[in-house]
Amino acid sequence: MNATDLAGASNAAVYASMSTLSVAMIAFAISFASGRRRTQQAQTQLPVFASIGSTAVLTRPEPKVPAEAEAGRIFANVGMSLTWLGFVLLFVGVVLRGVWAGRVPWGNMYEFSITSALGILGAFLIVSLRRDVRWLGLFIVIPTLLTLGLAVTVLYTEAAQLVPALKSYWLIIHVSAAIICSGAFTLAAATAGLSLVQSRSERRGRSVLAKVPSADKLRTLTYRVLAFAFPLWTFAVVAGAIWAENAWGRYWGWDPKETWAFITWVIYAAYLHARSTVGWRGDRASWVAIAGWGAFIINYFGVNIFINSLHSYSGV
Amino acid sequence: MNKESPTLPPMGTFGFLRYTWRQLTSMKTALILLFLLAIASVPGSIFPQRGNNPLLVNEWIAESPTFGPIFDAIGFFDVYSAPWFAAVYLLLFISLIGCVLPRTKVHWRAMFAPPPPAPRNLLRLPESMAFEVGAPANEVLARGRRYFSARRWRLLEADNSISAEKGFLRETGNLLFHFSLILILVAIAVGGLFGWKGNVIVREGQGFSNTLTQYDAWGGGRFTGASRLSPFSFALDNFKVDFDRSEAQRGAPSLFEADVTFRRAPGARVETARIEVNTPLEIDGAKVFLVGHGYAPHFIVRDLGGAVVFDDSVVFLPQDGNFTSTGVLKIPDSEPPLGIEGIFVPTVASNNLRGPISTFPGPDDPAVFMSAWRGDMGLDAGAPQSVYRLDTAAMEQIGIRALRPGQVWTLEDGSGSIELTGFERWASFQIAFDPGKEMALLGAILAMTGLMLSLFVRRRRVWIAVASTPEGVTVVEVAGLARIESADLPGELELIRAAVSDLSHTPSGKTVIDSTVVKE
Ligand code: HEM
């Protein structure tokens, strides 16, 4: 395969992934909406799914699942399968991009973005192997699609060589840690956001999001994801500092990118503190988790594009 | 207990101090100070900072004469050395110390104390279960003891109960993490007080020796004397740079390396090294980094009679990504003094309409656009002058001209000629000495270790209580407590149940009371 073929194949895989994920998003959205009206009897509205659903009831010893909720579950499963497919396609796209460029595919913002999208999906799918998080699918696929959409429209650049400052194995260490964190932070922001909605409806005594676990469970999930991501982010920042020492002669220089990495870190440290501070445990801690993600996003898009920084490798 | 005591602080000076200290070291204060630290860091990412880019700061202030000085006065251009920024992090660290020291004491004691005895009613605890075992009570306790000892739990045994505790490394890790933050802060302070950093431009074929006078810019901490500069020297033998020619990233640097020869001290053996962007040269703890490069056009200036009055290359500073570079040539000794302002363009724009602007950073079609001046250039006024700027206030322009290498410009006033023979390259180096960085790295590694222990170790207490019944079976109650949700206590209790029951001996073989049943 020559270079143009590789480029075309990579782009095609990314686009195919986006289409797949768009369908996944619709499936998740239908599933989500059907869960909201669980109390209404809607068997007559969806006879087809009810009959498909009955086979599922046979295999699963769960008593009397309303037909519509059952349909919702099927859509959720379709969404999950499509998300896996989208993940694989995106993986192929990222790998081909790397092969095309002859290096790790993290040389500019287009490449960071498609890899981060892969990180978001990966974080979600890994969690989905261990517990049922189909209800979360919609809130994962949407940010992934937004990231990919931005990548292919605004941020797209042809592959090129790395600028000398990026030619270092620290690139691989530092950036891969940051990309995994981007996935975990996004996941945690989604669960934290849902926990806020959930806790509001719990206070009002009715559940809007019937499919979604209780606010308490969501908070615990948020905590677990962040308890994993925080040390990794610490590592990413330290690795970045070591690299900066190697490249520029100082391990910390308050460059805007470094500053926002620090701000992100401090906010997540505050989140961990909030979890053990009376009066901060519930919704407030969730807000702090969302704020941390906000700082991460500002660092990712804002600093790369709008602020003149040593780290401006965006290529846009 | 007196009802008012929680709300009213004990007064008097000592009481007030103690109250303040308690507030400062409370978790809520720590939280708020962390938020303040995050917010205080923001302006430094929006406004240019003197430490990184002094020129941009001056420009900013010059461009907005009303707000510039105000922002300057409140330290927005030196955020990370501003007193209010220092106040936030110092308060945070005082709070940290005040919080961590007492916790260390408590933790130290707890490490040597046995676990607390079993509460009277174990089934009241949120995670608990009860079941029957056929074996006698002391056998059940012995099995429990074996289970805990094999997993290195800490034990307290009583007549008919066992208390067990595990996961002290969690708190140890947490304390280690917070102490390491202090270590990192100290390391930063050491680097700031004893370290130094300087910048120097070296032309190809020229040398540098590590003394203050040779630096173009130098900054050191309070306790750094010039005496701390180790006496090394190096020469830039060969500098290679290349640029991307692909359409997408045309002009992006693709290669960037400096071959140097150096001596660790005068008279020491000559060594060679290649300095690249990610591979500095380390000499005596100081590191020499390659940070930039540019062009130095070479001129020969002759006077009226054809005698050479100047023959050297002159460093021009790049102004844009395509290395449109500006520089100045001063010949104060000629009569009258001659000054030349020049713009070096490595690749002249093909449509010359855009003036002297380069279209590619590589020297595809180099030229120098010059403007020559004669007269007093103000060198005698005593004020130090930049070598990159010509003060033309009292000078008279005698002509402008563009030269390609090899061309000669005979000055219009007939006072001599200027020849552009070609160009050399220069590289700029940052030379830094930071005696705190190893300590900072150690602090970072310890902090990460502590953090992982603190987040991943599960701390929990488990109790087993036994009672014999007249029927000859033993009723066993097991209960646990954990401070975090992720401890998976139910799973742990199940394991313990399996360990202490010998199911073949159980008469009924089934659980009498289950924790969920008890709660409902
Ligand atoms: C430089 C400022 C600080 C930073 C960056 C920081 C960071 C952290 C982090 C990341 C954690 C979570 C990891 C863990 O559970 O061990 C934590 C926990 C903790 N921090 Fe800090 N901390 C700081 C200052 C303080 C201060 C001033 C206090 C005292 C008021 C404090 C008390 C605690 C306590 C008690 C925990 C354990 C919370 C728990 O059990 O979940 N920290 N800190």
mmCIF file of C-alpha atoms in Angstrom, chain A residues 107-108 157-168 216 219-220 223-224 226-228 230-232 234-236 238 242-251 253-257 259-260 262-263 265-267 269-280 284 288 303 307-308 313-315, chain B residues 27-28 30-35 37-39 41-42 44-46 49 52-53 56 80 85 170 177-178 181 184 187-188 191 197 244 246 248-249 252-256 276-280 287 289-291 430 432 434 436-437 440-441 444-445 447-448 451-452 454-456 483-488:
data_model
loop_
_atom_site.group_PDB
_atom_site.id
_atom_site.type_symbol
_atom_site.label_atom_id
_atom_site.label_comp_id
_atom_site.label_asym_id
_atom_site.label_seq_id
_atom_site.Cartn_x
_atom_site.Cartn_y
_atom_site.Cartn_z
ATOM 1 C CA GLY A 107 1.930 14.589 16.412
ATOM 2 C CA ASN A 108 -0.811 17.173 16.077
ATOM 3 C CA THR A 157 -4.034 18.007 9.044
ATOM 4 C CA GLU A 158 -2.031 15.809 6.728
ATOM 5 C CA ALA A 159 0.448 13.594 8.483
ATOM 6 C CA ALA A 160 3.875 15.080 8.782
ATOM 7 C CA GLN A 161 7.070 14.483 10.616
ATOM 8 C CA LEU A 162 7.298 15.358 14.261
ATOM 9 C CA VAL A 163 8.906 18.632 15.158
ATOM 10 C CA PRO A 164 12.200 17.874 16.931
ATOM 11 C CA ALA A 165 10.839 18.699 20.382
ATOM 12 C CA LEU A 166 8.363 15.841 20.044
ATOM 13 C CA LYS A 167 10.941 13.274 19.033
ATOM 14 C CA SER A 168 11.314 11.558 22.343
ATOM 15 C CA ASP A 216 -25.355 7.257 45.201
ATOM 16 C CA ARG A 219 -21.167 8.909 42.742
ATOM 17 C CA THR A 220 -19.396 5.741 43.737
ATOM 18 C CA TYR A 223 -15.112 8.060 42.541
ATOM 19 C CA ARG A 224 -13.748 4.748 41.341
ATOM 20 C CA LEU A 226 -11.289 9.117 39.299
ATOM 21 C CA ALA A 227 -9.405 7.137 41.925
ATOM 22 C CA PHE A 228 -7.917 5.294 38.971
ATOM 23 C CA PHE A 230 -5.905 10.715 39.412
ATOM 24 C CA PRO A 231 -2.682 8.773 40.017
ATOM 25 C CA LEU A 232 -2.365 8.283 36.276
ATOM 26 C CA THR A 234 -0.189 12.667 38.395
ATOM 27 C CA PHE A 235 2.092 10.340 36.493
ATOM 28 C CA ALA A 236 1.345 12.084 33.188
ATOM 29 C CA VAL A 238 5.420 14.114 36.291
ATOM 30 C CA ILE A 242 10.811 15.049 33.244
ATOM 31 C CA TRP A 243 10.478 15.498 29.525
ATOM 32 C CA ALA A 244 10.423 19.283 29.850
ATOM 33 C CA GLU A 245 13.584 19.094 31.938
ATOM 34 C CA ASN A 246 15.157 17.103 29.157
ATOM 35 C CA ALA A 247 13.999 19.343 26.366
ATOM 36 C CA TRP A 248 14.031 22.842 27.799
ATOM 37 C CA GLY A 249 16.188 22.677 30.874
ATOM 38 C CA ARG A 250 13.501 23.186 33.480
ATOM 39 C CA TYR A 251 11.013 20.716 34.795
ATOM 40 C CA GLY A 253 8.007 26.658 33.775
ATOM 41 C CA TRP A 254 4.361 27.662 34.119
ATOM 42 C CA ASP A 255 3.804 27.481 30.431
ATOM 43 C CA PRO A 256 0.018 27.711 29.854
ATOM 44 C CA LYS A 257 -0.214 24.012 29.072
ATOM 45 C CA THR A 259 -0.447 25.597 34.214
ATOM 46 C CA TRP A 260 -3.717 24.042 33.110
ATOM 47 C CA PHE A 262 -1.658 21.769 37.257
ATOM 48 C CA ILE A 263 -5.094 23.359 37.616
ATOM 49 C CA TRP A 265 -4.660 18.210 39.011
ATOM 50 C CA VAL A 266 -5.515 20.592 41.851
ATOM 51 C CA ILE A 267 -9.233 20.425 41.083
ATOM 52 C CA ALA A 269 -7.254 16.705 44.378
ATOM 53 C CA ALA A 270 -10.004 18.976 45.674
ATOM 54 C CA TYR A 271 -12.548 16.432 44.466
ATOM 55 C CA LEU A 272 -10.863 13.695 46.502
ATOM 56 C CA HIS A 273 -10.843 15.973 49.522
ATOM 57 C CA ALA A 274 -14.457 16.947 48.965
ATOM 58 C CA ARG A 275 -15.397 13.287 49.166
ATOM 59 C CA SER A 276 -14.220 13.199 52.735
ATOM 60 C CA THR A 277 -15.433 16.631 53.801
ATOM 61 C CA VAL A 278 -18.721 16.965 55.583
ATOM 62 C CA GLY A 279 -21.195 18.915 53.496
ATOM 63 C CA TRP A 280 -19.299 18.347 50.253
ATOM 64 C CA ARG A 284 -20.909 19.381 45.414
ATOM 65 C CA VAL A 288 -16.002 19.483 41.418
ATOM 66 C CA VAL A 303 -4.618 26.236 25.211
ATOM 67 C CA ILE A 307 -3.020 30.562 23.741
ATOM 68 C CA ASN A 308 0.511 30.926 22.525
ATOM 69 C CA TYR A 313 1.922 21.617 18.169
ATOM 70 C CA SER A 314 -1.665 21.706 17.050
ATOM 71 C CA GLY A 315 -0.911 22.038 13.367
ATOM 72 C CA MET B 27 -10.431 19.717 55.844
ATOM 73 C CA LYS B 28 -12.833 22.405 54.644
ATOM 74 C CA ALA B 30 -7.826 22.685 52.760
ATOM 75 C CA LEU B 31 -10.560 22.306 50.190
ATOM 76 C CA ILE B 32 -11.096 26.027 49.840
ATOM 77 C CA LEU B 33 -7.371 26.701 49.622
ATOM 78 C CA LEU B 34 -7.097 24.111 46.864
ATOM 79 C CA PHE B 35 -9.812 25.927 44.924
ATOM 80 C CA LEU B 37 -4.801 27.733 44.242
ATOM 81 C CA ALA B 38 -6.531 26.582 41.071
ATOM 82 C CA ILE B 39 -8.123 29.983 40.512
ATOM 83 C CA SER B 41 -3.061 29.948 38.710
ATOM 84 C CA VAL B 42 -5.381 31.015 35.900
ATOM 85 C CA GLY B 44 -0.693 33.331 34.552
ATOM 86 C CA SER B 45 -1.934 31.293 31.620
ATOM 87 C CA ILE B 46 -3.797 34.219 30.068
ATOM 88 C CA GLN B 49 4.699 36.102 32.059
ATOM 89 C CA ASN B 52 8.855 33.204 30.075
ATOM 90 C CA ASN B 53 8.499 36.083 27.712
ATOM 91 C CA LEU B 56 5.708 40.130 25.137
ATOM 92 C CA TYR B 80 3.863 32.664 40.145
ATOM 93 C CA PHE B 85 0.021 33.521 44.905
ATOM 94 C CA ARG B 170 -3.686 3.212 53.219
ATOM 95 C CA PHE B 177 1.822 11.473 49.777
ATOM 96 C CA HIS B 178 1.251 14.651 51.750
ATOM 97 C CA LEU B 181 4.321 17.332 48.544
ATOM 98 C CA ILE B 184 8.654 18.818 46.332
ATOM 99 C CA ALA B 187 13.058 21.045 46.213
ATOM 100 C CA ILE B 188 11.540 23.888 44.214
ATOM 101 C CA GLY B 191 16.321 25.126 42.931
ATOM 102 C CA LYS B 197 20.023 29.728 34.280
ATOM 103 C CA ASP B 244 9.927 19.949 6.291
ATOM 104 C CA SER B 246 5.780 18.662 2.560
ATOM 105 C CA ALA B 248 1.058 20.183 5.146
ATOM 106 C CA GLN B 249 3.792 21.287 7.493
ATOM 107 C CA ALA B 252 8.335 22.957 10.337
ATOM 108 C CA PRO B 253 11.752 22.041 11.676
ATOM 109 C CA SER B 254 12.611 18.402 11.112
ATOM 110 C CA LEU B 255 16.231 18.223 12.213
ATOM 111 C CA PHE B 256 18.080 20.252 14.716
ATOM 112 C CA GLU B 276 19.850 17.879 20.232
ATOM 113 C CA VAL B 277 16.513 19.164 21.374
ATOM 114 C CA ASN B 278 15.771 16.277 23.698
ATOM 115 C CA THR B 279 19.388 15.431 24.493
ATOM 116 C CA PRO B 280 21.215 18.131 26.390
ATOM 117 C CA LYS B 287 22.921 21.097 31.483
ATOM 118 C CA PHE B 289 20.254 22.750 26.046
ATOM 119 C CA LEU B 290 19.808 23.630 22.432
ATOM 120 C CA VAL B 291 16.869 26.033 22.362
ATOM 121 C CA GLN B 430 20.182 27.608 27.595
ATOM 122 C CA ALA B 432 20.784 25.586 33.556
ATOM 123 C CA ASP B 434 19.108 23.187 39.293
ATOM 124 C CA GLY B 436 16.839 20.770 43.560
ATOM 125 C CA LYS B 437 15.677 18.665 40.682
ATOM 126 C CA ALA B 440 11.883 17.056 43.266
ATOM 127 C CA LEU B 441 11.970 13.806 41.321
ATOM 128 C CA ALA B 444 7.312 13.018 42.871
ATOM 129 C CA ILE B 445 8.087 9.304 42.978
ATOM 130 C CA ALA B 447 4.119 11.072 46.149
ATOM 131 C CA MET B 448 2.942 8.717 43.440
ATOM 132 C CA LEU B 451 -1.024 8.081 46.317
ATOM 133 C CA MET B 452 -1.441 4.605 44.915
ATOM 134 C CA SER B 454 -3.709 5.541 49.639
ATOM 135 C CA LEU B 455 -6.193 5.010 46.842
ATOM 136 C CA PHE B 456 -5.890 1.283 46.266
ATOM 137 C CA ARG B 483 -14.242 3.553 55.370
ATOM 138 C CA ILE B 484 -14.691 3.381 51.641
ATOM 139 C CA GLU B 485 -17.279 1.794 49.417
ATOM 140 C CA SER B 486 -14.796 0.027 47.211
ATOM 141 C CA ALA B 487 -13.679 -2.204 50.042
ATOM 142 C CA ASP B 488 -16.067 -4.969 48.934
#
